[in-house]
Coordinates of C-alpha atoms in Angstrom, one line a residue:
Chain A
X1 CA 0.3 -0.4 -0.1
X2 CA 2.6 2.6 1.1
X3 CA 4.9 1.6 -1.9
X4 CA 2.1 1.8 -4.5
X5 CA 1.3 5.0 -2.5
X6 CA 5.0 6.1 -3.2
X7 CA 5.6 4.5 -6.4
X8 CA 2.1 6.4 -8.3
X9 CA 3.1 10.3 -6.9
X10 CA 6.6 9.4 -8.5
X11 CA 4.7 8.3 -11.7
X12 CA 2.7 12.0 -10.9
X13 CA 5.6 13.7 -10.6
X14 CA 7.0 12.3 -13.5
X15 CA 4.0 12.6 -15.5
X16 CA 3.7 16.4 -14.6
X17 CA 7.5 17.4 -15.4
X18 CA 8.2 18.9 -19.0
X19 CA 11.6 17.0 -19.2
X20 CA 9.4 13.8 -20.2
X21 CA 7.6 15.5 -22.7
X22 CA 10.5 16.9 -24.2
X23 CA 12.0 13.2 -24.4
X24 CA 8.7 12.1 -25.9
X25 CA 8.3 14.0 -28.3
X26 CA 12.6 13.4 -29.4
X27 CA 12.0 9.9 -29.3
X28 CA 8.8 9.7 -32.0
X29 CA 10.6 12.4 -34.6
X30 CA 13.5 10.0 -34.4
X31 CA 10.8 7.5 -35.5
X32 CA 9.4 9.2 -37.6
X33 CA 12.7 10.7 -39.5
X34 CA 14.0 7.3 -40.0
X35 CA 12.2 7.0 -43.0
X36 CA 14.0 9.7 -44.2
X37 CA 17.2 8.0 -43.4
X38 CA 16.2 5.0 -45.0
X39 CA 15.4 6.9 -48.4
X40 CA 19.4 8.0 -48.5
X41 CA 21.1 4.6 -47.0
X42 CA 22.1 1.7 -49.3
X43 CA 20.4 -1.3 -48.0
X44 CA 16.4 -1.7 -47.2
X45 CA 14.6 1.1 -46.1
X46 CA 12.3 -1.0 -43.9
X47 CA 15.4 -1.9 -42.4
X48 CA 17.0 1.1 -41.5
X49 CA 13.3 2.3 -39.9
X50 CA 13.5 -0.9 -37.8
X51 CA 17.3 -0.4 -36.6
X52 CA 16.4 3.7 -35.9
X53 CA 13.3 2.9 -34.1
X54 CA 14.1 0.3 -31.9
X55 CA 17.6 2.2 -30.9
X56 CA 15.5 5.4 -30.6
X57 CA 13.5 3.7 -28.1
X58 CA 16.2 2.2 -26.1
X59 CA 18.5 5.4 -26.0
X60 CA 15.3 7.5 -25.0
X61 CA 14.2 5.1 -22.8
X62 CA 17.6 4.8 -20.7
X63 CA 17.1 9.0 -21.0
X64 CA 14.3 9.2 -19.4
X65 CA 15.6 6.8 -16.7
X66 CA 19.1 8.7 -16.7
X67 CA 17.8 12.2 -16.2
X68 CA 14.7 11.6 -14.1
X69 CA 16.2 8.8 -12.0
X70 CA 19.5 10.4 -10.8
X71 CA 17.9 13.4 -9.6
X72 CA 14.4 11.6 -7.6
X73 CA 15.9 10.5 -4.0
X74 CA 18.5 13.9 -3.9
X75 CA 15.6 16.1 -4.7
X76 CA 13.4 14.8 -1.8
X77 CA 16.4 15.1 0.6
X78 CA 17.4 18.8 -0.7
X79 CA 14.2 19.9 -0.9
X80 CA 12.9 18.2 2.4
X81 CA 10.0 16.6 1.2
X82 CA 11.3 13.6 2.3
X83 CA 10.8 14.8 6.2
X84 CA 6.9 14.7 5.6
X85 CA 7.4 10.8 3.8
X86 CA 9.7 9.1 6.5
X87 CA 8.1 10.8 9.7
X88 CA 4.8 8.8 8.2
X89 CA 4.6 5.1 10.0
X90 CA 7.0 4.4 6.4
X91 CA 9.8 2.0 6.5
X92 CA 12.8 3.6 4.6
X93 CA 13.1 0.6 1.9
X94 CA 8.9 1.5 1.1
X95 CA 10.0 4.6 0.0
X96 CA 13.4 3.4 -2.1
X97 CA 11.7 0.9 -3.4
X98 CA 8.3 3.0 -3.8
X99 CA 10.7 5.6 -5.9
X100 CA 12.4 3.1 -8.1
X101 CA 8.7 1.4 -9.0
X102 CA 7.6 4.9 -10.0
X103 CA 10.2 5.6 -12.1
X104 CA 10.2 2.2 -13.5
X105 CA 6.7 2.8 -14.7
X106 CA 7.1 6.3 -15.8
X107 CA 9.4 4.5 -18.4
X108 CA 7.2 1.6 -19.1
X109 CA 5.0 3.9 -20.0
X110 CA 7.2 6.4 -21.9
X111 CA 8.2 2.6 -23.8
X112 CA 5.2 2.2 -24.4
X113 CA 4.2 5.5 -26.1
X114 CA 7.1 5.0 -28.6
X115 CA 6.8 1.4 -29.1
X116 CA 2.9 2.3 -30.3
X117 CA 4.4 5.0 -32.6
X118 CA 6.8 2.9 -33.8
X119 CA 4.6 -0.3 -34.3
X120 CA 2.3 1.9 -35.8
X121 CA 5.0 3.5 -38.5
X122 CA 5.8 0.1 -39.2
X123 CA 2.4 -1.1 -39.9
X124 CA 1.9 1.8 -41.9
X125 CA 5.2 1.7 -43.9
X126 CA 4.5 -1.7 -44.7
X127 CA 7.7 -2.7 -43.0
X128 CA 7.4 -6.5 -41.7
X129 CA 6.3 -6.9 -38.0
X130 CA 7.1 -10.1 -36.3
X131 CA 7.3 -10.9 -32.3
X132 CA 10.9 -10.5 -32.8
X133 CA 10.5 -6.8 -32.6
X134 CA 8.5 -7.8 -29.6
X135 CA 11.4 -9.4 -28.0
X136 CA 14.0 -6.7 -28.5
X137 CA 10.9 -4.4 -26.5
X138 CA 11.0 -6.4 -24.1
X139 CA 14.4 -7.0 -23.2
X140 CA 14.9 -3.4 -23.8
X141 CA 12.6 -2.5 -20.8
X142 CA 14.4 -4.7 -18.5
X143 CA 17.5 -3.6 -19.6
X144 CA 15.8 -0.2 -18.2
X145 CA 15.2 -2.1 -15.0
X146 CA 18.6 -2.2 -14.3
X147 CA 19.4 1.1 -15.4
X148 CA 16.5 2.7 -13.2
X149 CA 18.2 0.5 -10.4
X150 CA 21.3 2.1 -10.7
X151 CA 20.3 5.4 -11.2
X152 CA 18.4 5.2 -7.8
X153 CA 21.3 3.9 -6.6
X154 CA 23.5 6.9 -7.1
X155 CA 21.0 9.2 -6.3
X156 CA 20.9 7.8 -2.8
X157 CA 24.0 9.2 -2.3
X158 CA 25.0 11.6 -4.5
X159 CA 24.3 14.7 -6.4
X160 CA 22.4 14.6 -9.4
X161 CA 24.9 15.7 -11.5
X162 CA 27.4 13.1 -10.5
X163 CA 25.1 10.7 -10.5
X164 CA 23.8 11.1 -14.4
X165 CA 27.7 10.9 -15.1
X166 CA 28.0 7.6 -13.5
X167 CA 25.0 6.3 -14.7
X168 CA 25.4 7.4 -18.0
X169 CA 28.9 5.9 -18.2
X170 CA 27.5 2.6 -17.1
X171 CA 24.5 3.1 -19.4
X172 CA 27.3 2.9 -22.1
X173 CA 30.4 1.0 -20.5
X174 CA 27.6 -1.7 -20.0
X175 CA 27.6 -2.3 -23.5
X176 CA 31.1 -3.0 -23.8
X177 CA 31.3 -5.5 -21.5
X178 CA 32.1 -8.7 -23.4
X179 CA 34.2 -6.6 -25.3
X180 CA 36.6 -6.1 -22.0
X181 CA 36.4 -9.4 -21.0
X182 CA 37.4 -10.5 -24.6
X183 CA 40.6 -7.9 -24.2
X184 CA 42.1 -9.3 -21.3
X185 CA 41.9 -13.3 -22.4
X186 CA 44.0 -11.7 -25.4
X187 CA 47.1 -14.1 -25.3
X188 CA 49.1 -10.7 -24.9
X189 CA 47.5 -9.4 -21.6
X190 CA 47.5 -12.8 -20.2
X191 CA 51.4 -13.5 -20.6
X192 CA 52.1 -9.9 -20.1
X193 CA 49.9 -8.7 -17.3
X194 CA 47.8 -11.2 -16.2
X195 CA 46.7 -8.9 -13.3
X196 CA 45.3 -6.4 -16.2
X197 CA 43.3 -9.3 -17.2
X198 CA 42.4 -10.2 -13.8
X199 CA 41.4 -6.9 -13.0
X200 CA 39.5 -6.5 -16.4
X201 CA 37.6 -10.1 -15.3
X202 CA 36.4 -9.0 -12.1
X203 CA 35.3 -5.8 -13.6
X204 CA 33.4 -7.4 -16.1
X205 CA 32.0 -9.7 -13.1
X206 CA 30.7 -6.7 -10.9
X207 CA 29.3 -4.4 -14.3
X208 CA 25.9 -4.9 -16.0
X209 CA 26.7 -6.9 -18.8
X210 CA 23.8 -4.9 -20.8
X211 CA 24.7 -6.5 -24.3
X212 CA 23.0 -9.4 -22.8
X213 CA 19.4 -7.7 -23.7
X214 CA 21.0 -5.6 -27.1
X215 CA 19.0 -8.4 -29.2
X216 CA 18.1 -5.2 -31.6
X217 CA 20.4 -6.0 -34.7
X218 CA 19.0 -9.8 -34.1
X219 CA 15.4 -8.5 -34.2
X220 CA 15.9 -6.3 -37.0
X221 CA 17.4 -8.9 -39.2
X222 CA 14.6 -12.0 -37.9
X223 CA 11.7 -9.2 -39.0
X224 CA 12.9 -8.7 -42.3
X225 CA 13.1 -12.9 -42.9
X226 CA 9.7 -13.0 -41.9
X227 CA 11.2 -15.3 -38.6
X228 CA 8.9 -14.6 -35.2
X229 CA 11.9 -15.2 -32.5
X230 CA 15.4 -13.4 -32.6
X231 CA 16.9 -15.2 -30.3
X232 CA 15.3 -18.6 -28.7
X233 CA 12.6 -18.3 -25.7
X234 CA 15.5 -20.1 -22.9
X235 CA 17.6 -17.7 -24.0
X236 CA 15.4 -14.6 -23.6
X237 CA 14.1 -15.7 -19.8
X238 CA 17.5 -16.2 -18.6
X239 CA 18.5 -12.6 -19.4
X240 CA 15.3 -11.7 -18.0
X241 CA 16.0 -13.8 -14.5
X242 CA 20.0 -12.4 -15.0
X243 CA 18.3 -8.3 -14.9
X244 CA 16.1 -9.0 -12.7
X245 CA 18.2 -10.0 -9.7
X246 CA 21.1 -7.2 -11.2
X247 CA 19.0 -5.0 -10.3
X248 CA 17.6 -6.0 -7.0
X249 CA 21.5 -6.5 -6.3
X250 CA 21.8 -2.8 -6.8
X251 CA 18.8 -1.8 -5.1
X252 CA 19.8 -3.7 -1.8
X253 CA 23.3 -1.8 -2.1
X254 CA 21.1 1.2 -2.5
X255 CA 18.8 0.2 0.4
X256 CA 22.2 0.0 2.4
X257 CA 23.3 3.2 2.2
X258 CA 19.9 4.9 2.4
X259 CA 19.0 3.1 5.7
X260 CA 21.8 4.6 7.1
X261 CA 21.5 8.5 5.9
X262 CA 20.9 11.2 8.2
X263 CA 18.4 13.7 7.1
Chain B
X1 CA 8.7 3.5 29.5
X2 CA 4.8 4.1 31.2
X3 CA 2.4 4.6 28.6
X4 CA 1.3 8.0 30.6
X5 CA 3.8 9.6 28.8
X6 CA 4.0 11.1 25.5
X7 CA 7.7 11.3 25.0
X8 CA 10.3 9.9 26.9
X9 CA 14.2 10.1 25.9
X10 CA 17.2 8.5 28.4
X11 CA 20.5 10.0 27.8
X12 CA 19.2 10.8 24.0
X13 CA 22.5 11.7 22.3
X14 CA 23.9 12.8 18.8
X15 CA 27.2 13.5 17.6
X16 CA 28.1 14.7 14.0
X17 CA 31.1 13.7 12.5
X18 CA 31.7 16.1 9.4
X19 CA 34.6 14.4 8.7
X20 CA 38.5 13.2 8.9
X21 CA 40.0 16.6 10.0
X22 CA 37.5 18.2 11.5
X23 CA 35.9 17.9 15.4
X24 CA 33.2 16.3 16.0
X25 CA 30.1 18.3 16.8
X26 CA 27.5 17.6 19.9
X27 CA 24.1 17.6 18.7
X28 CA 22.4 16.6 21.8
X29 CA 24.1 15.8 25.3
X30 CA 22.5 13.0 27.3
X31 CA 19.0 14.5 27.4
X32 CA 16.7 13.2 29.7
X33 CA 12.9 14.6 29.1
X34 CA 9.5 13.2 30.0
X35 CA 6.8 14.7 28.1
X36 CA 3.4 13.7 30.1
X37 CA 0.4 13.1 27.4
X38 CA -2.5 15.8 27.1
X39 CA 0.0 18.6 27.3
X40 CA 1.3 21.3 25.3
X41 CA 4.9 21.1 25.9
X42 CA 7.3 23.7 24.5
X43 CA 10.7 23.0 23.5
X44 CA 12.8 25.8 23.6
X45 CA 16.4 27.0 22.9
X46 CA 18.7 29.0 20.9
X47 CA 19.6 27.8 17.1
X48 CA 21.7 25.6 17.4
X49 CA 20.7 23.8 21.0
X50 CA 19.9 20.8 19.8
X51 CA 15.7 21.1 19.1
X52 CA 15.4 20.5 15.3
X53 CA 17.9 17.4 16.0
X54 CA 15.6 16.0 18.8
X55 CA 12.5 15.9 17.1
X56 CA 14.8 14.4 13.7
X57 CA 15.4 11.9 16.0
X58 CA 12.1 11.3 17.3
X59 CA 10.3 11.5 14.2
X60 CA 13.2 8.6 12.3
X61 CA 14.8 11.3 10.0
X62 CA 18.5 10.9 12.0
X63 CA 20.0 7.8 14.4
X64 CA 20.9 9.0 17.8
X65 CA 24.8 8.4 18.5
X66 CA 23.4 7.6 21.9
X67 CA 20.6 6.6 24.9
X68 CA 17.0 5.9 23.8
X69 CA 13.5 7.9 23.0
X70 CA 10.0 6.5 23.1
X71 CA 7.1 8.0 21.2
X72 CA 3.5 6.6 23.2
X73 CA 5.5 3.9 24.4
X74 CA 6.8 2.5 21.3
X75 CA 10.9 2.9 20.6
X76 CA 11.7 5.5 17.7
X77 CA 13.6 3.0 16.1
X78 CA 10.7 0.9 15.2
X79 CA 8.3 2.9 12.5
X80 CA 5.5 1.8 14.8
X81 CA 6.1 4.6 16.7
X82 CA 4.9 6.8 14.1
X83 CA 1.5 5.5 13.4
X84 CA 0.0 7.8 15.8
X85 CA 2.2 10.7 15.6
X86 CA 1.2 13.8 13.4
X87 CA 4.5 15.7 12.3
X88 CA 5.3 19.4 10.9
X89 CA 8.8 20.6 10.4
X90 CA 9.9 23.9 10.2
X91 CA 8.9 25.7 7.1
X92 CA 7.2 22.6 5.5
X93 CA 7.9 21.4 2.2
X94 CA 5.7 19.9 -0.3
X95 CA 5.3 18.3 -3.7
X96 CA 5.0 21.3 -5.5
X97 CA 2.8 19.7 -7.9
X98 CA 0.2 18.5 -6.1
X99 CA -3.3 20.5 -5.4
X100 CA -4.0 20.1 -1.6
X101 CA -6.4 17.8 -2.0
X102 CA -3.8 15.7 -3.6
X103 CA -1.6 16.1 -0.5
X104 CA -3.6 15.2 2.2
X105 CA -4.5 12.0 -0.3
X106 CA -1.0 11.3 -0.3
X107 CA -0.7 11.7 3.6
X108 CA -3.7 10.1 4.6
X109 CA -2.7 7.1 2.5
X110 CA 0.8 7.3 3.8
X111 CA -0.7 7.2 7.5
X112 CA -2.9 4.2 6.6
X113 CA -6.3 5.5 6.7
X114 CA -9.7 4.2 4.3
X115 CA -10.6 5.8 1.5
X116 CA -13.9 7.1 3.1
X117 CA -12.3 8.8 6.3
X118 CA -9.4 10.2 4.3
X119 CA -11.8 12.5 2.2
X120 CA -14.0 13.5 4.9
X121 CA -11.1 14.7 7.1
X122 CA -9.5 16.3 3.9
X123 CA -12.9 18.1 3.5
X124 CA -13.3 18.9 6.8
X125 CA -9.4 20.1 7.5
X126 CA -8.8 22.1 4.0
X127 CA -12.3 24.1 5.1
X128 CA -11.1 24.4 8.5
X129 CA -7.4 26.0 7.5
X130 CA -9.7 28.9 5.1
X131 CA -7.5 26.5 2.5
X132 CA -11.0 25.7 0.6
X133 CA -10.6 28.4 -2.5
X134 CA -7.4 26.8 -3.2
X135 CA -7.8 23.3 -2.2
X136 CA -7.2 23.0 -6.4
X137 CA -4.6 25.0 -6.7
X138 CA -0.8 23.7 -7.4
X139 CA 1.4 24.2 -4.2
X140 CA 4.0 26.0 -5.8
X141 CA 1.5 28.9 -6.2
X142 CA 1.0 28.5 -2.0
X143 CA 1.9 31.3 -0.1
X144 CA 4.3 30.5 2.9
X145 CA 1.1 31.3 5.5
X146 CA -1.2 28.7 3.0
X147 CA 1.6 26.0 3.7
X148 CA 2.0 26.2 7.0
X149 CA -1.9 25.5 7.6
X150 CA -1.5 22.6 4.8
X151 CA 1.4 21.5 7.3
X152 CA -0.4 21.7 10.0
X153 CA -3.6 19.7 8.1
X154 CA -1.1 17.0 6.8
X155 CA 0.1 16.6 10.6
X156 CA -3.2 16.3 12.2
X157 CA -5.2 14.5 9.2
X158 CA -5.1 10.8 11.1
X159 CA -6.6 12.5 14.5
X160 CA -2.7 11.6 15.9
X161 CA -2.8 11.6 19.9
X162 CA 0.5 13.2 19.7
X163 CA 1.5 16.1 17.3
X164 CA 5.1 17.8 17.0
X165 CA 5.7 20.7 15.3
X166 CA 8.9 22.1 14.4
X167 CA 8.8 26.1 14.7
X168 CA 5.1 26.2 13.6
X169 CA 4.7 29.8 13.9
X170 CA 8.2 30.9 12.5
X171 CA 8.0 33.6 9.5
X172 CA 3.9 33.9 10.1
X173 CA 2.4 37.2 10.8
X174 CA 0.7 37.6 13.8
X175 CA -2.5 36.6 12.6
X176 CA -1.0 33.4 11.6
X177 CA 0.9 33.1 14.5
X178 CA -2.8 33.4 16.7
X179 CA -4.5 30.9 13.8
X180 CA -1.5 28.3 15.1
X181 CA -2.2 29.4 18.7
X182 CA -6.1 28.3 18.5
X183 CA -4.8 25.0 16.7
X184 CA -2.3 24.0 18.9
X185 CA -5.5 25.0 22.0
X186 CA -8.2 23.1 20.1
X187 CA -5.6 19.7 19.9
X188 CA -5.2 20.0 23.7
X189 CA -8.7 20.6 24.4
X190 CA -9.7 17.3 22.3
X191 CA -7.4 15.4 24.2
X192 CA -4.0 15.3 21.9
X193 CA -0.4 16.3 23.5
X194 CA 1.4 19.0 21.5
X195 CA 5.1 19.1 21.7
X196 CA 6.6 22.0 19.7
X197 CA 9.5 24.0 19.3
X198 CA 9.4 28.0 19.2
X199 CA 11.7 31.3 19.3
X200 CA 8.6 33.1 20.2
X201 CA 8.5 32.9 23.8
X202 CA 5.1 34.9 24.0
X203 CA 4.0 32.5 22.6
X204 CA 5.1 29.8 24.1
X205 CA 4.2 31.3 27.6
X206 CA 0.8 31.8 26.7
X207 CA -0.2 28.5 25.6
X208 CA 2.1 25.5 27.1
X209 CA 1.6 23.6 30.4
X210 CA 5.3 23.2 30.2
X211 CA 8.8 23.5 28.9
X212 CA 12.4 22.5 28.5
X213 CA 14.9 24.7 27.3
X214 CA 18.0 23.3 26.0
X215 CA 21.1 25.2 25.7
X216 CA 24.3 23.6 23.1
X217 CA 22.7 19.9 23.4
X218 CA 21.5 19.9 27.0
X219 CA 19.0 20.1 29.3
X220 CA 19.1 23.1 31.1
X221 CA 15.7 23.8 32.6
X222 CA 12.6 21.7 32.6
X223 CA 8.9 22.5 34.8
X224 CA 5.2 23.5 34.7
X225 CA 5.9 27.2 33.4
X226 CA 4.1 28.1 36.9
X227 CA 6.9 26.5 38.5
X228 CA 9.7 27.9 36.7
X229 CA 8.3 32.0 36.4
X230 CA 7.7 32.1 40.1
X231 CA 6.7 35.7 40.4
X232 CA 10.4 37.0 40.9
X233 CA 9.4 41.4 40.2
X234 CA 12.6 42.5 38.4
X235 CA 12.0 45.5 38.7
X236 CA 9.1 48.2 40.0
X237 CA 8.0 51.2 37.5
X238 CA 6.6 54.6 39.7
X239 CA 5.1 57.5 38.5
X240 CA 4.5 60.4 40.7
X241 CA 3.4 64.2 40.2
X242 CA 4.5 67.3 42.7
X243 CA 7.3 66.0 44.2
X244 CA 9.7 68.3 45.6
X245 CA 13.4 69.2 44.9
X246 CA 14.2 67.6 48.6
X247 CA 11.8 64.3 47.8
X248 CA 13.2 63.8 44.4
X249 CA 17.3 64.0 45.4
X250 CA 16.3 61.2 48.0
X251 CA 14.2 59.3 45.7
X252 CA 17.3 59.3 43.2
X253 CA 19.8 57.3 45.5
X254 CA 17.0 54.4 45.3
X255 CA 16.6 54.3 41.9
X256 CA 18.1 52.4 39.1
X257 CA 17.1 55.0 36.5
X258 CA 14.9 58.0 37.1
X259 CA 13.5 60.3 34.5
X260 CA 11.0 63.3 34.0
X261 CA 8.8 63.1 30.9
X262 CA 7.1 66.7 31.0
X263 CA 4.3 65.2 33.6
X264 CA 5.1 62.9 35.5
X265 CA 8.5 62.2 37.2
X266 CA 9.2 58.3 36.7
X267 CA 11.7 56.1 39.0
X268 CA 12.8 52.2 38.0
X269 CA 14.2 50.2 41.3
X270 CA 14.8 47.0 41.4
X271 CA 13.5 45.5 44.6
X272 CA 9.9 45.7 46.4
X273 CA 11.0 47.4 49.4
X274 CA 12.7 50.0 47.7
X275 CA 9.5 50.5 46.0
X276 CA 8.1 50.8 49.4
X277 CA 11.1 53.8 50.9
X278 CA 10.2 55.4 47.5
X279 CA 6.3 55.4 47.5
X280 CA 6.8 56.9 51.9
X281 CA 9.4 59.4 50.1
X282 CA 7.3 60.7 47.5
X283 CA 4.5 61.1 49.7
X284 CA 6.4 62.9 52.5
X285 CA 7.8 65.3 49.9
X286 CA 4.1 66.5 48.5
X287 CA 3.9 64.0 45.4
X288 CA 1.0 62.1 43.8
X289 CA 2.0 58.3 43.4
X290 CA 0.2 58.1 39.9
X291 CA 1.8 54.6 39.1
X292 CA 3.3 51.6 40.7
X293 CA 4.0 48.5 38.5
X294 CA 6.3 45.6 39.5
X295 CA 7.8 43.9 36.2
X296 CA 7.3 40.4 37.0
X297 CA 10.0 37.8 35.5
X298 CA 8.9 36.5 31.9
X299 CA 9.2 33.1 29.9
X300 CA 11.4 35.2 28.1
X301 CA 13.6 37.1 30.8
X302 CA 13.6 33.5 32.0
X303 CA 15.2 31.8 28.8
X304 CA 18.0 34.4 28.2
X305 CA 18.9 34.1 32.2
X306 CA 19.5 30.6 32.5
X307 CA 20.8 30.1 28.7
X308 CA 22.7 33.2 27.9
X309 CA 25.2 33.0 30.9
X310 CA 26.4 29.9 29.5
X311 CA 26.5 30.7 25.9
X312 CA 29.7 32.7 25.2
X313 CA 29.4 33.7 22.2
X314 CA 26.3 33.0 21.4
X315 CA 25.8 31.0 18.5
X316 CA 25.6 27.8 20.6
X317 CA 28.9 25.5 20.0
X318 CA 28.0 22.7 21.8
X319 CA 29.3 22.3 25.4
X320 CA 32.1 19.5 25.7
X321 CA 32.1 18.2 28.8
X322 CA 29.2 16.3 30.3
X323 CA 29.9 17.0 33.7
X324 CA 30.1 20.8 33.4
X325 CA 26.5 21.0 35.0
X326 CA 25.3 24.7 34.7
X327 CA 23.9 26.5 37.4
X328 CA 21.0 27.2 35.8
X329 CA 20.3 24.0 36.1
X330 CA 20.6 23.6 39.6
X331 CA 18.4 26.6 39.8
X332 CA 15.4 24.8 36.9
X333 CA 15.4 21.7 39.6
X334 CA 15.4 23.6 42.7
X335 CA 12.4 25.9 41.4
X336 CA 10.8 22.5 40.6
X337 CA 11.2 21.0 43.8

């Protein structure tokens, strides 16, 4: 009840914030101009549209999570609105979870609007639409559960600017973790500086492997070939479990920081 | 803890650690406090004395570094302690994108109120606090007085037996202060306990049953106002007309201050005995006594007496030695006895 109340209030805050609409408008614009980019590109016009559309949804959903999420807890402390909430019979983890779920709901609604515009536009342009696209969109949402948790973690411990920098770095570097571990396992590195290899592997284990959720390229190819699935369903379940577990671990860490704070 | 106490603290302490190279700062130093149920309790102290720190510890916003505190029998470390407590922070801030209706709905839900009670209480409070005309207006457009009224409304929304207010009269105009005073008195009349901090000592003196005075994180006085302010006379003001020159010279030897305003001769003396002597001298020299007004110690003067001698720079720097019991505490305890 308390978590739901705080979540809905957080959602209402985001809905009444101009930044959400700015990001939404830009997201929709990107989807709409994807056709024009398709006209001037080599290869299939619908393929470019699908590619840019999926990428736009990913980047603008990430921006919603980062720009709204990184200031979420800090703003409550800075503006002292947290006083009237935590002074009610509310546990601190209720507050943290409420903020997280509220932001996730905002991201979900943002994604649904962008996805509706994307699928509608593909259908209007006569591009192939298969379940593979839904798989890509679903895993993008799972990626957002991780990014939102990371944003909440930094927001509960740092200023909005630092939180935004850290979360953005993780958002993009998380796409490169596979490349980092490949680099670490290169014979040149393992022979000359094995500690670098260990360090890179440790970084790989700790940082979120966001590339797991990036099946956009496979989804585009699958939909072009009218295939229903971009990746097997069991692989998708594994990615989902990984994403939710990682988000839960980050939220637990955020709670450990938040529970000890004096306001 | 006995349940007839609304608030009890035992050796409550708070030390802030500003960083590696800065000295620890004491916010509270072994505070023992007992607030009886059904009373209006004033919590006084200079800036930095530890009033807000105490309130934040009670409300679970800060964690004490020592000692314990209870509200209505529940330890404040447990969120259940806040079930039956209403709280308004100093200069309350709200979600600016909400309207008053939405804000009270939100706080009512957090307090666990059912939908019907929540809605009827919100309507009633919005009307009682004079916010009906602005109940659909976003809070970003509210004045300070309106925010303060909404702050009080959210604090009493679920009709808690204990209401804690941090500087509820701060920054309000005289009418706003009167409204807050009336709300506090009506809460006490309804059997609720009100614990509030304030700098406006005339208001505290007017409405409080008991007070506690805090200085640099330590309690220097606590008790019923009637027992703290014993009617000690600070000075007596006499005013007379037609006093002859020899009489004037004799009266002046008794006076702390004497002056003539063109119509009357005024004298201030520091004891009742001197006032009687001055009265006799005035009448003996053919004068007519027009005014003889004793000035008793007010709460403000009491507050200055028990805090000023030890305040040093007056900025509320914390006392570091626990055994440095102040004479003020001793005098307050003697008075209470």
